[in-house]
Amino acid sequence: MTLPKTLSYDLAPDPAVVFFCLVPAPLLSAGAGIWLAFAPAQGFPERFSGVTLALVHWMMLAVTLPVMLGALMQLLPVVAAVRLRAPRIIRIMLAPLCWLTAASLIAGFSSMTEHTQSAFALAAVSGSVLLSATAFVFFAALRSVDVVDNTTLTLRYIPLALCVVLFAGVLMAAVFGNLALPALSVGWLLNVHVGVASVAWLAALLAGIASTTVPMFWQTPRPHHWFQKLFPASFWLSSVLLLVPVSQTFALLCMSIAVIVCASWSLLALLQAKRRNDPGYLLWLFACAGWITGAMITFALHCDWLTDSNWQWLAGVLVLVGGVWLPVNAMLVKIIPFLVFLHLRRRLPARSKIPPMQMLLPVKQARWQAKAQIVCLLLLLAIPLQTGLLRVAAGLGFAFTQIWLGALLLRVLWKFRLLQKT
């Protein structure tokens, strides 16, 4: 495979739709931090406690999924030169559907209402609409994607993995909402939902996107041809085994090994980066370490080498916060100023003075925000040691870092608006 020679910036979509998906994420994640600090702690931090399940869906469904969908809407035209033909209103509705589905699940898991079954039923209905809208927006464009590297391979097939995740989640919500046949195995659905979501969807999407964005922004070596052949293809092949009940444990072990290899390979490439003073560089390093360590713990848990339930909390935080949210944080700090710079250059007269990206978002503040985010990750990992005190400190600290990030991004958009008027 070879890397694409050009990026089609002239096909970049309307920035309002992309910004609507990306910019609210930090402020919504700040709400998750506050919820962590003050929500009822019954059973927390056990994996299946109401607070834990609510937080996972808050961060992954209400915060991360709209960001990923916005990234796909930007990358398909620019990287794969494929326009999305879906009406603008449907593309705009993707993020609110994520928020509505997440809110319903949070209410159900947290028992915030006497009508818990109704909350799950609403989640099943809104999740079904989200699944249909996602398929409508992306599937028509997938056939037009020319596969020339693992980034375009990811763009072509990653919506299929997302739809599997959503479908399994809708079925589980329907079971809890008393809408589906009780013969459905929740355990089987759970393994499909969690395994495909964490590896075939999130890890695959990050590996595919990072293969283009990380060398571009942080000047790392281009991905080796063997890396492009193995990832994300190995993630998807191993996740297929999850669909067979008797092979689910074997599939999870294979997926853990694939993640360890991919993250280790990526970490070695990051250590050769030329732009190490960039705020996002530290976040990417910790993200790779989070994926490696989290996958190792997961492997050990499925082999019964580790039995303490606190290891499940550590694996979840390392993967979902360290491995997923930290690189999303790093990409937001880079991509939002880049998109503003790109669209200013397209909209303003040729001789207009456009400030560089470093002037749009203060690098020093972004660097300190990234370091604060690392401290919060360490506090989250330490929660099992002193749950009562540390969950408040970690939650409030996380909320603070996300409000800080949100303020930086809103400042960029405010400059975007002012410069368009000049």
Short mmCIF file of C-alpha atoms in Angstrom, two decimals:
data_model
loop_
_atom_site.label_atom_id
_atom_site.label_comp_id
_atom_site.label_asym_id
_atom_site.label_seq_id
_atom_site.Cartn_x
_atom_site.Cartn_y
_atom_site.Cartn_z
CA MET A 1 0.00 0.00 0.00
CA THR A 2 1.07 3.60 -0.57
CA LEU A 3 0.06 6.79 1.13
CA PRO A 4 -2.29 9.14 -0.72
CA LYS A 5 -0.36 11.81 -2.58
CA THR A 6 -2.75 14.69 -1.89
CA LEU A 7 -5.45 15.71 0.53
CA SER A 8 -8.62 17.16 -1.01
CA TYR A 9 -9.04 20.26 1.14
CA ASP A 10 -11.31 21.76 -1.51
CA LEU A 11 -13.88 19.06 -0.63
CA ALA A 12 -13.88 19.88 3.10
CA PRO A 13 -17.46 19.93 4.42
CA ASP A 14 -19.33 22.78 6.06
CA PRO A 15 -17.33 23.52 9.24
CA ALA A 16 -20.48 24.24 11.26
CA VAL A 17 -21.55 20.58 11.16
CA VAL A 18 -18.08 19.33 12.13
CA PHE A 19 -17.66 21.91 14.90
CA PHE A 20 -21.12 21.03 16.27
CA CYS A 21 -19.89 17.45 16.78
CA LEU A 22 -16.44 18.31 18.12
CA VAL A 23 -16.58 21.46 20.23
CA PRO A 24 -19.22 20.46 22.86
CA ALA A 25 -17.19 17.36 23.80
CA PRO A 26 -14.96 18.91 26.51
CA LEU A 27 -17.86 20.59 28.28
CA LEU A 28 -19.91 17.39 28.20
CA SER A 29 -16.95 15.43 29.59
CA ALA A 30 -16.67 18.03 32.35
CA GLY A 31 -20.20 17.02 33.33
CA ALA A 32 -19.01 13.42 33.58
CA GLY A 33 -16.26 14.53 35.95
CA ILE A 34 -18.76 16.31 38.20
CA TRP A 35 -21.02 13.23 38.10
CA LEU A 36 -18.06 11.07 39.14
CA ALA A 37 -17.34 13.37 42.08
CA PHE A 38 -20.86 13.61 43.51
CA ALA A 39 -22.98 10.71 42.21
CA PRO A 40 -24.15 8.04 44.70
CA ALA A 41 -21.23 5.68 45.19
CA GLN A 42 -23.12 2.43 45.78
CA GLY A 43 -21.03 -0.42 44.34
CA PHE A 44 -18.49 1.96 42.79
CA PRO A 45 -15.88 1.29 41.33
CA GLU A 46 -17.13 -2.20 40.49
CA ARG A 47 -17.42 -2.78 36.74
CA PHE A 48 -21.20 -3.28 36.74
CA SER A 49 -22.14 -0.65 39.31
CA GLY A 50 -24.67 1.91 38.12
CA VAL A 51 -22.23 4.82 38.42
CA THR A 52 -19.51 3.02 36.45
CA LEU A 53 -21.86 2.00 33.63
CA ALA A 54 -23.34 5.51 33.50
CA LEU A 55 -19.87 7.10 33.29
CA VAL A 56 -18.71 4.74 30.55
CA HIS A 57 -21.73 5.53 28.37
CA TRP A 58 -21.49 9.24 29.20
CA MET A 59 -17.88 9.39 27.98
CA MET A 60 -18.09 6.96 25.07
CA LEU A 61 -21.59 7.70 23.72
CA ALA A 62 -22.32 11.31 24.63
CA VAL A 63 -18.76 12.65 24.32
CA THR A 64 -16.52 10.46 22.15
CA LEU A 65 -18.97 9.16 19.53
CA PRO A 66 -20.03 12.62 18.25
CA VAL A 67 -16.33 13.56 17.98
CA MET A 68 -15.59 10.42 15.97
CA LEU A 69 -18.59 10.97 13.71
CA GLY A 70 -17.51 14.56 13.13
CA ALA A 71 -13.99 13.35 12.32
CA LEU A 72 -15.39 10.87 9.79
CA MET A 73 -17.46 13.61 8.15
CA GLN A 74 -14.26 15.65 7.77
CA LEU A 75 -11.91 12.83 6.75
CA LEU A 76 -14.03 11.08 4.13
CA PRO A 77 -14.04 14.10 1.79
CA VAL A 78 -10.51 15.34 2.59
CA VAL A 79 -8.57 12.05 2.76
CA ALA A 80 -10.71 9.75 0.58
CA ALA A 81 -12.12 12.46 -1.75
CA VAL A 82 -15.67 11.18 -1.13
CA ARG A 83 -18.51 13.61 -0.53
CA LEU A 84 -21.30 12.75 1.91
CA ARG A 85 -24.60 13.18 0.07
CA ALA A 86 -26.86 12.88 3.13
CA PRO A 87 -28.93 16.03 3.86
CA ARG A 88 -27.30 18.47 6.23
CA ILE A 89 -30.09 18.21 8.79
CA ILE A 90 -29.52 14.46 9.19
CA ARG A 91 -25.79 14.94 9.67
CA ILE A 92 -26.48 17.62 12.28
CA MET A 93 -28.90 15.30 14.12
CA LEU A 94 -26.26 12.60 14.72
CA ALA A 95 -24.79 14.36 17.78
CA PRO A 96 -28.17 15.10 19.49
CA LEU A 97 -29.19 11.46 18.93
CA CYS A 98 -25.98 10.38 20.70
CA TRP A 99 -26.79 12.72 23.59
CA LEU A 100 -30.40 11.57 23.88
CA THR A 101 -29.45 7.88 23.83
CA ALA A 102 -26.70 8.45 26.39
CA ALA A 103 -29.00 10.46 28.68
CA SER A 104 -31.58 7.65 28.62
CA LEU A 105 -28.96 5.02 29.45
CA ILE A 106 -27.48 7.17 32.23
CA ALA A 107 -30.93 7.59 33.75
CA GLY A 108 -31.53 3.83 33.55
CA PHE A 109 -28.17 2.77 34.97
CA SER A 110 -28.25 5.39 37.73
CA SER A 111 -31.86 4.61 38.72
CA MET A 112 -32.59 8.33 38.62
CA THR A 113 -36.19 7.58 37.74
CA GLU A 114 -38.78 5.14 39.00
CA HIS A 115 -39.42 4.18 35.40
CA THR A 116 -36.09 2.47 34.74
CA GLN A 117 -37.54 0.19 32.10
CA SER A 118 -38.96 3.20 30.28
CA ALA A 119 -35.51 4.83 30.28
CA PHE A 120 -33.96 1.75 28.67
CA ALA A 121 -36.84 1.51 26.22
CA LEU A 122 -36.27 5.13 25.19
CA ALA A 123 -32.55 4.36 24.80
CA ALA A 124 -33.42 1.40 22.54
CA VAL A 125 -35.68 3.57 20.37
CA SER A 126 -33.31 6.54 20.11
CA GLY A 127 -30.38 4.16 19.59
CA SER A 128 -32.26 2.55 16.70
CA VAL A 129 -32.78 5.97 15.12
CA LEU A 130 -29.07 6.75 15.65
CA LEU A 131 -28.12 3.44 14.02
CA SER A 132 -30.37 4.14 11.03
CA ALA A 133 -29.11 7.72 10.65
CA THR A 134 -25.47 6.59 10.84
CA ALA A 135 -26.02 3.97 8.16
CA PHE A 136 -27.86 6.50 5.98
CA VAL A 137 -25.13 9.14 6.28
CA PHE A 138 -22.08 6.93 5.72
CA PHE A 139 -22.99 3.73 3.90
CA ALA A 140 -23.77 5.32 0.52
CA ALA A 141 -20.28 6.85 0.44
CA LEU A 142 -18.33 3.77 1.48
CA ARG A 143 -18.36 2.12 -1.94
CA SER A 144 -16.62 5.17 -3.42
CA VAL A 145 -13.61 5.01 -1.09
CA ASP A 146 -10.44 3.89 -2.89
CA VAL A 147 -8.34 1.81 -0.49
CA VAL A 148 -4.71 2.92 -0.87
CA ASP A 149 -3.52 2.73 2.76
CA ASN A 150 -4.82 1.76 6.19
CA THR A 151 -6.41 5.19 6.70
CA THR A 152 -8.64 4.82 3.65
CA LEU A 153 -9.23 1.16 4.56
CA THR A 154 -10.43 2.36 7.97
CA LEU A 155 -12.68 5.01 6.45
CA ARG A 156 -14.28 2.44 4.16
CA TYR A 157 -15.16 -0.20 6.75
CA ILE A 158 -15.20 1.45 10.18
CA PRO A 159 -18.91 2.46 9.98
CA LEU A 160 -19.74 -1.27 9.80
CA ALA A 161 -18.01 -1.85 13.15
CA LEU A 162 -19.89 1.09 14.66
CA CYS A 163 -23.20 -0.30 13.47
CA VAL A 164 -22.42 -3.66 15.11
CA VAL A 165 -21.70 -1.84 18.38
CA LEU A 166 -24.93 0.16 18.16
CA PHE A 167 -27.00 -2.87 17.16
CA ALA A 168 -25.75 -4.93 20.12
CA GLY A 169 -26.33 -1.97 22.44
CA VAL A 170 -29.86 -1.44 21.14
CA LEU A 171 -30.68 -5.12 21.70
CA MET A 172 -29.41 -4.98 25.29
CA ALA A 173 -31.34 -1.79 25.99
CA ALA A 174 -34.42 -3.44 24.52
CA VAL A 175 -33.96 -6.43 26.85
CA PHE A 176 -33.61 -4.15 29.89
CA GLY A 177 -36.56 -2.10 28.67
CA ASN A 178 -38.66 -5.26 28.29
CA LEU A 179 -39.00 -4.71 24.55
CA ALA A 180 -37.17 -7.80 23.25
CA LEU A 181 -37.45 -11.55 23.63
CA PRO A 182 -35.96 -12.78 26.93
CA ALA A 183 -34.23 -15.59 25.00
CA LEU A 184 -31.50 -13.14 23.93
CA SER A 185 -28.26 -13.82 25.84
CA VAL A 186 -27.19 -10.60 27.54
CA GLY A 187 -23.75 -12.07 28.28
CA TRP A 188 -23.12 -12.80 24.59
CA LEU A 189 -24.42 -9.38 23.56
CA LEU A 190 -22.25 -7.71 26.22
CA ASN A 191 -19.06 -9.34 24.95
CA VAL A 192 -19.90 -8.36 21.37
CA HIS A 193 -20.81 -4.82 22.40
CA VAL A 194 -17.73 -4.20 24.58
CA GLY A 195 -15.22 -6.11 22.44
CA VAL A 196 -16.23 -4.58 19.12
CA ALA A 197 -16.61 -1.11 20.65
CA SER A 198 -13.19 -1.03 22.29
CA VAL A 199 -11.12 -2.73 19.56
CA ALA A 200 -12.93 -3.03 16.19
CA TRP A 201 -14.39 0.49 16.52
CA LEU A 202 -12.26 2.71 18.81
CA ALA A 203 -8.80 1.15 18.49
CA ALA A 204 -9.24 0.58 14.76
CA LEU A 205 -10.44 4.14 14.14
CA LEU A 206 -7.64 5.68 16.19
CA ALA A 207 -4.99 3.54 14.47
CA GLY A 208 -6.36 4.37 11.03
CA ILE A 209 -6.73 8.12 11.59
CA ALA A 210 -3.44 8.43 13.46
CA SER A 211 -1.60 6.83 10.53
CA THR A 212 -2.25 10.06 8.62
CA THR A 213 -2.64 12.76 11.29
CA VAL A 214 0.23 11.87 13.64
CA PRO A 215 2.96 11.92 10.93
CA MET A 216 1.43 15.15 9.58
CA PHE A 217 1.18 17.05 12.88
CA TRP A 218 3.99 15.50 14.97
CA GLN A 219 6.42 14.54 12.17
CA THR A 220 6.82 10.86 13.03
CA PRO A 221 7.95 8.26 10.48
CA ARG A 222 5.25 7.10 8.08
CA PRO A 223 3.67 3.77 9.07
CA HIS A 224 5.60 0.71 7.90
CA HIS A 225 3.88 -1.29 5.13
CA TRP A 226 3.54 -4.26 7.51
CA PHE A 227 1.78 -2.03 10.03
CA GLN A 228 -0.66 -0.93 7.34
CA LYS A 229 -1.35 -4.53 6.37
CA LEU A 230 -1.94 -5.71 9.95
CA PHE A 231 -3.93 -2.80 11.40
CA PRO A 232 -6.82 -2.34 11.61
CA ALA A 233 -7.47 -5.55 9.63
CA SER A 234 -6.35 -7.80 12.52
CA PHE A 235 -8.74 -5.98 14.87
CA TRP A 236 -11.69 -6.72 12.61
CA LEU A 237 -10.73 -10.32 11.87
CA SER A 238 -10.37 -11.18 15.56
CA SER A 239 -13.61 -9.40 16.44
CA VAL A 240 -15.55 -11.61 14.01
CA LEU A 241 -14.87 -14.50 16.41
CA LEU A 242 -16.90 -12.66 19.05
CA LEU A 243 -20.05 -13.47 17.10
CA VAL A 244 -19.54 -17.19 17.86
CA PRO A 245 -20.42 -17.78 21.55
CA VAL A 246 -17.96 -20.64 22.11
CA SER A 247 -15.00 -18.63 20.74
CA GLN A 248 -15.57 -15.35 22.58
CA THR A 249 -12.81 -15.86 25.17
CA PHE A 250 -10.33 -16.81 22.45
CA ALA A 251 -11.41 -13.77 20.43
CA LEU A 252 -10.85 -11.41 23.37
CA LEU A 253 -7.37 -12.87 23.90
CA CYS A 254 -6.53 -12.40 20.20
CA MET A 255 -7.84 -8.84 20.29
CA SER A 256 -5.73 -8.06 23.36
CA ILE A 257 -2.58 -9.35 21.62
CA ALA A 258 -3.38 -7.33 18.48
CA VAL A 259 -3.83 -4.16 20.55
CA ILE A 260 -0.54 -4.73 22.41
CA VAL A 261 1.36 -5.17 19.13
CA CYS A 262 -0.28 -2.16 17.46
CA ALA A 263 0.19 0.17 20.45
CA SER A 264 3.81 -0.94 20.96
CA TRP A 265 4.58 -0.33 17.28
CA SER A 266 2.93 3.09 17.50
CA LEU A 267 4.86 3.98 20.67
CA LEU A 268 8.15 3.23 18.92
CA ALA A 269 7.15 5.53 16.06
CA LEU A 270 6.16 8.30 18.48
CA LEU A 271 9.55 8.12 20.19
CA GLN A 272 11.06 9.14 16.83
CA ALA A 273 8.85 12.23 16.48
CA LYS A 274 10.59 15.50 15.57
CA ARG A 275 7.93 17.81 17.06
CA ARG A 276 8.08 16.68 20.68
CA ASN A 277 7.35 20.06 22.26
CA ASP A 278 3.84 20.03 20.86
CA PRO A 279 1.11 19.81 23.59
CA GLY A 280 -0.46 16.68 22.11
CA TYR A 281 2.75 14.66 21.97
CA LEU A 282 2.72 13.76 25.67
CA LEU A 283 -0.93 12.71 25.41
CA TRP A 284 -0.18 10.34 22.53
CA LEU A 285 2.67 8.74 24.49
CA PHE A 286 0.39 8.09 27.48
CA ALA A 287 -2.35 6.87 25.13
CA CYS A 288 -0.09 4.18 23.67
CA ALA A 289 1.06 3.19 27.16
CA GLY A 290 -2.59 3.05 28.25
CA TRP A 291 -3.56 0.73 25.40
CA ILE A 292 -0.57 -1.54 26.05
CA THR A 293 -1.10 -1.79 29.80
CA GLY A 294 -4.89 -2.02 29.57
CA ALA A 295 -4.69 -4.81 26.99
CA MET A 296 -2.16 -6.69 29.12
CA ILE A 297 -4.44 -6.50 32.15
CA THR A 298 -7.42 -7.61 30.04
CA PHE A 299 -5.43 -10.57 28.74
CA ALA A 300 -4.45 -11.54 32.28
CA LEU A 301 -8.05 -11.21 33.52
CA HIS A 302 -9.36 -13.55 30.82
CA CYS A 303 -6.59 -16.04 31.66
CA ASP A 304 -7.59 -15.84 35.37
CA TRP A 305 -4.11 -14.64 36.27
CA LEU A 306 -5.67 -11.60 37.96
CA THR A 307 -8.82 -11.97 40.06
CA ASP A 308 -9.20 -8.75 42.06
CA SER A 309 -12.08 -6.67 40.66
CA ASN A 310 -9.98 -3.50 40.94
CA TRP A 311 -7.97 -4.68 37.92
CA GLN A 312 -11.12 -4.25 35.81
CA TRP A 313 -11.33 -0.61 36.88
CA LEU A 314 -7.66 -0.08 36.00
CA ALA A 315 -8.06 -1.70 32.58
CA GLY A 316 -11.15 0.38 31.82
CA VAL A 317 -9.53 3.69 32.82
CA LEU A 318 -6.31 2.90 30.94
CA VAL A 319 -8.18 2.06 27.73
CA LEU A 320 -11.16 4.42 27.75
CA VAL A 321 -9.58 7.50 29.36
CA GLY A 322 -5.89 6.93 28.65
CA GLY A 323 -6.20 5.16 25.31
CA VAL A 324 -9.24 6.90 23.84
CA TRP A 325 -9.90 10.27 25.45
CA LEU A 326 -6.28 11.47 25.67
CA PRO A 327 -5.69 11.15 21.89
CA VAL A 328 -9.11 12.72 21.26
CA ASN A 329 -7.98 15.60 23.47
CA ALA A 330 -4.72 15.83 21.50
CA MET A 331 -6.57 15.82 18.16
CA LEU A 332 -9.08 18.48 19.25
CA VAL A 333 -6.25 20.84 20.18
CA LYS A 334 -4.72 20.30 16.73
CA ILE A 335 -7.70 19.83 14.44
CA ILE A 336 -9.93 22.73 15.58
CA PRO A 337 -7.25 25.41 14.94
CA PHE A 338 -6.26 23.62 11.72
CA LEU A 339 -9.86 23.64 10.44
CA VAL A 340 -10.27 27.31 11.37
CA PHE A 341 -7.03 28.16 9.54
CA LEU A 342 -8.13 26.10 6.53
CA HIS A 343 -11.57 27.68 6.23
CA LEU A 344 -10.23 31.20 6.81
CA ARG A 345 -7.81 30.67 3.94
CA ARG A 346 -10.70 29.53 1.73
CA ARG A 347 -13.15 32.27 2.70
CA LEU A 348 -11.01 35.40 3.04
CA PRO A 349 -9.50 37.31 0.09
CA ALA A 350 -6.15 36.03 -1.15
CA ARG A 351 -4.08 38.83 0.41
CA SER A 352 -5.77 38.70 3.82
CA LYS A 353 -3.50 38.19 6.83
CA ILE A 354 -4.44 34.92 8.53
CA PRO A 355 -2.90 34.22 11.95
CA PRO A 356 -0.92 30.96 12.24
CA MET A 357 -2.37 28.05 14.17
CA GLN A 358 -0.11 28.80 17.15
CA MET A 359 -1.75 32.21 17.48
CA LEU A 360 -5.27 30.81 17.29
CA LEU A 361 -4.76 28.52 20.29
CA PRO A 362 -2.07 29.40 22.90
CA VAL A 363 0.48 26.57 22.86
CA LYS A 364 1.64 27.20 26.43
CA GLN A 365 -1.86 26.89 27.87
CA ALA A 366 -2.54 23.78 25.80
CA ARG A 367 0.68 22.22 27.10
CA TRP A 368 -0.29 22.86 30.73
CA GLN A 369 -3.79 21.56 30.09
CA ALA A 370 -2.30 18.34 28.70
CA LYS A 371 -0.12 17.90 31.78
CA ALA A 372 -3.12 18.47 34.04
CA GLN A 373 -4.99 15.82 32.08
CA ILE A 374 -2.19 13.32 32.80
CA VAL A 375 -2.43 14.09 36.53
CA CYS A 376 -6.17 13.42 36.39
CA LEU A 377 -5.55 10.08 34.67
CA LEU A 378 -3.25 9.07 37.53
CA LEU A 379 -5.90 10.13 40.08
CA LEU A 380 -8.52 8.07 38.26
CA LEU A 381 -6.24 5.03 38.34
CA ALA A 382 -5.72 5.49 42.09
CA ILE A 383 -9.44 5.62 42.97
CA PRO A 384 -9.61 2.00 44.28
CA LEU A 385 -7.02 2.91 46.93
CA GLN A 386 -9.30 5.50 48.60
CA THR A 387 -12.60 5.61 46.75
CA GLY A 388 -14.40 8.28 48.76
CA LEU A 389 -11.70 10.94 48.65
CA LEU A 390 -9.99 10.23 45.34
CA ARG A 391 -13.13 10.00 43.22
CA VAL A 392 -14.04 13.56 44.30
CA ALA A 393 -10.52 14.82 43.59
CA ALA A 394 -10.30 12.95 40.26
CA GLY A 395 -13.80 13.99 39.18
CA LEU A 396 -13.37 17.68 39.96
CA GLY A 397 -9.86 17.69 38.50
CA PHE A 398 -11.09 16.04 35.32
CA ALA A 399 -13.97 18.54 35.06
CA PHE A 400 -11.53 21.42 35.49
CA THR A 401 -9.22 20.20 32.72
CA GLN A 402 -12.17 19.73 30.36
CA ILE A 403 -13.62 23.20 31.05
CA TRP A 404 -10.13 24.54 30.40
CA LEU A 405 -9.96 22.66 27.08
CA GLY A 406 -13.47 23.81 26.15
CA ALA A 407 -12.53 27.43 26.85
CA LEU A 408 -9.46 27.12 24.59
CA LEU A 409 -11.56 25.71 21.74
CA LEU A 410 -14.29 28.33 22.15
CA ARG A 411 -11.61 31.01 22.01
CA VAL A 412 -10.49 29.61 18.64
CA LEU A 413 -14.06 29.69 17.30
CA TRP A 414 -14.53 33.24 18.58
CA LYS A 415 -11.43 34.32 16.63
CA PHE A 416 -12.81 32.47 13.60
CA ARG A 417 -16.01 34.50 13.80
CA LEU A 418 -14.18 37.82 14.29
CA LEU A 419 -11.74 37.24 11.44
CA GLN A 420 -14.56 36.42 9.02
CA LYS A 421 -16.09 39.83 9.71
CA THR A 422 -12.88 41.76 9.01
#
